[in-house]
Amino acid sequence: MGTLLALASAVSYGISDFAGGLLSRRVSFAAIALAGQLGGLVLAVAIAGFVPANVAVADLGWGALSGVGTGVGMLFLCRGLGNGSMSVVVPTSAVDGVALPVLIGVAFLGERPSVAAWFGVVLALPALWLVSRSEGGTDGVGDGLIASAGIALQYVALAQAGPGSGIWPVVTGRVAAIVTILPLVLSHRPRLPIRIALPAAATGAAAVLLLPVR
């Protein structure tokens, strides 16, 4: 079941990335990132009241730190996708976004990954080299790497929240992500038509559904 949930999560994020990339080519990448987090916040708050939880202040803090990573990750992911380097940004952010939490867990949290996990991390290095050698060169690699660092922070911090905290760490995470993204949006004040805002919000809401599956 865990494997199926992981695959479902990967598919969900892949679809969200693709949709976000298409939308970021039409309007400001920051506005798309903000709309996604707003959609995620609305859904998370709606669900939180129905999920039994015993949440501590520390859980909310870990959720907020996770949200900072989400905000940074989504900003650079949307920027890279909006610039047309989807074939570089998505695999770079995806591969590093999975490998970095494993390395952080080993270095700082005392975790001991399986042989299969280490094999995946080792494969990530030649995969990144192949991506950077593809058509378009290294365009988008920087955005992908920064996005992956943000995504790694999201996963690592959220994993520190207590198992009984329900979805409340995700709620504080969406708030922190919005606070992280909002200054850039306010400084540029981009237009965001409702026909684009709604799909962007829907992609963020879809991602929230699988965030607690950790």
CSV table of C-alpha atoms in Angstrom, one decimal:
chain,number,residue,atom,x,y,z
A,1,MET,CA,0.0,0.0,0.0
A,2,GLY,CA,2.9,2.4,0.8
A,3,THR,CA,4.3,1.8,-2.6
A,4,LEU,CA,1.0,2.5,-4.3
A,5,LEU,CA,0.6,5.7,-2.3
A,6,ALA,CA,4.1,6.8,-3.2
A,7,LEU,CA,3.3,6.2,-6.9
A,8,ALA,CA,0.0,8.1,-6.6
A,9,SER,CA,1.9,11.0,-5.0
A,10,ALA,CA,4.5,11.0,-7.7
A,11,VAL,CA,1.8,11.0,-10.4
A,12,SER,CA,-0.1,13.8,-8.6
A,13,TYR,CA,2.9,16.0,-8.3
A,14,GLY,CA,3.9,15.3,-11.9
A,15,ILE,CA,0.5,16.4,-13.1
A,16,SER,CA,0.7,19.5,-10.9
A,17,ASP,CA,4.1,20.4,-12.1
A,18,PHE,CA,3.0,20.1,-15.8
A,19,ALA,CA,-0.1,22.2,-15.2
A,20,GLY,CA,1.8,24.8,-13.3
A,21,GLY,CA,4.4,25.0,-16.0
A,22,LEU,CA,1.9,25.6,-18.7
A,23,LEU,CA,0.1,28.2,-16.6
A,24,SER,CA,3.4,30.0,-15.8
A,25,ARG,CA,4.0,30.5,-19.5
A,26,ARG,CA,0.9,32.7,-19.6
A,27,VAL,CA,1.2,34.8,-16.5
A,28,SER,CA,3.7,35.6,-13.7
A,29,PHE,CA,5.3,32.5,-12.2
A,30,ALA,CA,5.0,34.1,-8.8
A,31,ALA,CA,1.3,34.6,-9.2
A,32,ILE,CA,0.8,31.0,-10.2
A,33,ALA,CA,2.8,29.8,-7.2
A,34,LEU,CA,0.8,32.0,-4.9
A,35,ALA,CA,-2.5,30.8,-6.3
A,36,GLY,CA,-1.5,27.2,-5.9
A,37,GLN,CA,-0.7,27.8,-2.2
A,38,LEU,CA,-3.9,29.6,-1.6
A,39,GLY,CA,-5.9,26.7,-3.1
A,40,GLY,CA,-3.9,24.3,-0.9
A,41,LEU,CA,-4.6,26.4,2.2
A,42,VAL,CA,-8.4,26.5,1.6
A,43,LEU,CA,-8.5,22.7,1.1
A,44,ALA,CA,-6.2,22.0,4.1
A,45,VAL,CA,-8.3,24.1,6.4
A,46,ALA,CA,-11.5,22.4,5.2
A,47,ILE,CA,-10.1,19.0,5.8
A,48,ALA,CA,-8.3,19.8,9.2
A,49,GLY,CA,-11.6,20.2,11.1
A,50,PHE,CA,-12.6,16.6,10.2
A,51,VAL,CA,-9.4,14.9,11.0
A,52,PRO,CA,-8.8,14.0,14.7
A,53,ALA,CA,-5.6,15.5,15.9
A,54,ASN,CA,-3.5,16.0,19.0
A,55,VAL,CA,-1.3,18.8,17.7
A,56,ALA,CA,1.6,20.5,19.6
A,57,VAL,CA,3.1,23.9,19.0
A,58,ALA,CA,6.3,22.2,17.8
A,59,ASP,CA,4.2,20.4,15.1
A,60,LEU,CA,2.9,23.7,13.8
A,61,GLY,CA,6.5,25.1,13.8
A,62,TRP,CA,7.7,22.1,11.7
A,63,GLY,CA,4.8,22.7,9.4
A,64,ALA,CA,5.7,26.3,9.0
A,65,LEU,CA,9.4,25.5,8.3
A,66,SER,CA,8.1,23.0,5.7
A,67,GLY,CA,6.1,25.7,4.1
A,68,VAL,CA,9.1,28.0,3.7
A,69,GLY,CA,10.7,25.2,1.7
A,70,THR,CA,7.4,24.8,-0.3
A,71,GLY,CA,7.4,28.5,-1.1
A,72,VAL,CA,11.0,28.6,-2.3
A,73,GLY,CA,10.6,25.3,-4.2
A,74,MET,CA,7.4,26.4,-6.0
A,75,LEU,CA,8.7,29.8,-6.9
A,76,PHE,CA,11.8,28.4,-8.6
A,77,LEU,CA,10.0,25.5,-10.1
A,78,CYS,CA,7.3,27.7,-11.7
A,79,ARG,CA,10.0,30.1,-12.9
A,80,GLY,CA,12.0,27.4,-14.5
A,81,LEU,CA,8.9,25.8,-16.1
A,82,GLY,CA,7.6,29.2,-17.2
A,83,ASN,CA,10.9,29.8,-19.0
A,84,GLY,CA,10.3,26.8,-21.2
A,85,SER,CA,12.9,24.4,-19.7
A,86,MET,CA,10.4,21.8,-18.4
A,87,SER,CA,12.5,18.8,-19.6
A,88,VAL,CA,15.4,20.0,-17.4
A,89,VAL,CA,13.7,21.6,-14.4
A,90,VAL,CA,11.2,18.9,-13.6
A,91,PRO,CA,13.7,15.9,-13.5
A,92,THR,CA,16.3,18.0,-11.8
A,93,SER,CA,14.0,19.1,-9.0
A,94,ALA,CA,12.4,15.6,-8.7
A,95,VAL,CA,15.6,13.7,-8.5
A,96,ASP,CA,17.3,16.0,-6.1
A,97,GLY,CA,14.1,16.6,-4.1
A,98,VAL,CA,14.1,12.8,-3.3
A,99,ALA,CA,17.9,12.4,-2.9
A,100,LEU,CA,18.5,15.3,-0.6
A,101,PRO,CA,16.1,14.2,2.2
A,102,VAL,CA,17.8,10.8,2.2
A,103,LEU,CA,21.2,12.5,2.7
A,104,ILE,CA,19.9,14.9,5.3
A,105,GLY,CA,18.3,12.0,7.2
A,106,VAL,CA,21.6,10.1,7.3
A,107,ALA,CA,23.7,13.2,8.2
A,108,PHE,CA,21.6,14.8,10.8
A,109,LEU,CA,18.7,12.5,11.9
A,110,GLY,CA,20.4,9.2,12.3
A,111,GLU,CA,18.4,7.4,9.7
A,112,ARG,CA,19.7,4.3,7.9
A,113,PRO,CA,18.3,4.0,4.4
A,114,SER,CA,17.9,0.6,2.7
A,115,VAL,CA,20.3,-0.6,-0.1
A,116,ALA,CA,17.6,0.3,-2.6
A,117,ALA,CA,17.4,3.8,-1.4
A,118,TRP,CA,21.2,4.3,-1.7
A,119,PHE,CA,21.1,2.8,-5.1
A,120,GLY,CA,18.5,5.4,-6.1
A,121,VAL,CA,20.7,8.2,-4.7
A,122,VAL,CA,23.7,6.9,-6.7
A,123,LEU,CA,21.7,6.8,-9.9
A,124,ALA,CA,20.6,10.4,-9.3
A,125,LEU,CA,24.1,11.7,-10.2
A,126,PRO,CA,24.4,10.4,-13.8
A,127,ALA,CA,20.7,11.2,-14.3
A,128,LEU,CA,21.4,14.9,-13.5
A,129,TRP,CA,24.4,14.8,-15.9
A,130,LEU,CA,22.3,13.4,-18.7
A,131,VAL,CA,19.6,16.0,-18.1
A,132,SER,CA,22.1,18.8,-18.3
A,133,ARG,CA,23.5,17.4,-21.5
A,134,SER,CA,20.1,17.4,-23.2
A,135,GLU,CA,18.9,19.9,-25.7
A,136,GLY,CA,18.9,23.3,-24.0
A,137,GLY,CA,22.0,22.6,-22.1
A,138,THR,CA,22.1,23.8,-18.5
A,139,ASP,CA,19.2,26.2,-18.9
A,140,GLY,CA,16.9,25.6,-16.0
A,141,VAL,CA,19.3,23.5,-14.0
A,142,GLY,CA,19.8,26.3,-11.4
A,143,ASP,CA,16.1,26.7,-11.0
A,144,GLY,CA,15.7,23.0,-10.6
A,145,LEU,CA,18.4,22.6,-8.0
A,146,ILE,CA,17.0,25.5,-5.9
A,147,ALA,CA,13.5,24.1,-6.2
A,148,SER,CA,14.8,20.7,-5.1
A,149,ALA,CA,16.4,22.2,-2.0
A,150,GLY,CA,13.1,23.8,-1.1
A,151,ILE,CA,11.2,20.5,-1.8
A,152,ALA,CA,13.7,18.6,0.4
A,153,LEU,CA,13.2,21.1,3.2
A,154,GLN,CA,9.4,20.6,2.8
A,155,TYR,CA,9.6,16.8,3.2
A,156,VAL,CA,12.2,16.7,5.9
A,157,ALA,CA,10.5,19.4,8.1
A,158,LEU,CA,7.0,17.9,7.6
A,159,ALA,CA,8.3,14.5,8.6
A,160,GLN,CA,9.3,15.8,12.0
A,161,ALA,CA,5.7,16.7,12.9
A,162,GLY,CA,4.1,14.2,15.3
A,163,PRO,CA,2.0,11.4,13.7
A,164,GLY,CA,-1.0,12.5,15.6
A,165,SER,CA,-0.9,16.1,14.5
A,166,GLY,CA,-3.3,15.5,11.7
A,167,ILE,CA,-3.2,18.0,8.8
A,168,TRP,CA,-2.6,21.1,10.9
A,169,PRO,CA,1.2,21.2,10.1
A,170,VAL,CA,0.1,21.3,6.4
A,171,VAL,CA,-2.1,24.2,7.2
A,172,THR,CA,0.7,26.2,8.8
A,173,GLY,CA,2.9,25.2,6.0
A,174,ARG,CA,0.5,26.7,3.4
A,175,VAL,CA,0.4,29.9,5.4
A,176,ALA,CA,4.2,30.1,5.6
A,177,ALA,CA,4.5,29.3,1.9
A,178,ILE,CA,2.1,32.2,1.1
A,179,VAL,CA,4.1,34.6,3.3
A,180,THR,CA,7.3,33.5,1.5
A,181,ILE,CA,5.8,34.1,-2.0
A,182,LEU,CA,3.7,37.2,-1.3
A,183,PRO,CA,6.5,39.8,-1.2
A,184,LEU,CA,7.5,38.9,-4.8
A,185,VAL,CA,3.9,39.1,-6.0
A,186,LEU,CA,3.3,42.4,-4.3
A,187,SER,CA,6.5,43.9,-5.7
A,188,HIS,CA,5.4,43.1,-9.3
A,189,ARG,CA,1.6,43.2,-8.9
A,190,PRO,CA,1.0,40.8,-11.8
A,191,ARG,CA,-2.5,40.3,-13.3
A,192,LEU,CA,-4.0,36.9,-12.7
A,193,PRO,CA,-7.2,36.3,-14.7
A,194,ILE,CA,-9.8,34.1,-12.9
A,195,ARG,CA,-9.6,31.5,-15.8
A,196,ILE,CA,-6.0,30.9,-14.9
A,197,ALA,CA,-6.2,31.5,-11.1
A,198,LEU,CA,-8.7,28.7,-10.6
A,199,PRO,CA,-6.7,25.9,-12.3
A,200,ALA,CA,-3.6,27.1,-10.5
A,201,ALA,CA,-5.4,26.9,-7.2
A,202,ALA,CA,-6.7,23.4,-8.1
A,203,THR,CA,-3.1,22.1,-8.7
A,204,GLY,CA,-2.1,23.4,-5.3
A,205,ALA,CA,-5.1,21.7,-3.7
A,206,ALA,CA,-4.3,18.4,-5.4
A,207,ALA,CA,-0.8,18.5,-4.0
A,208,VAL,CA,-2.1,19.0,-0.5
A,209,LEU,CA,-4.2,15.9,-0.6
A,210,LEU,CA,-1.0,13.7,-0.7
A,211,LEU,CA,1.4,15.8,1.4
A,212,PRO,CA,0.4,14.0,4.7
A,213,VAL,CA,1.3,10.7,3.0
A,214,ARG,CA,4.8,10.6,4.3
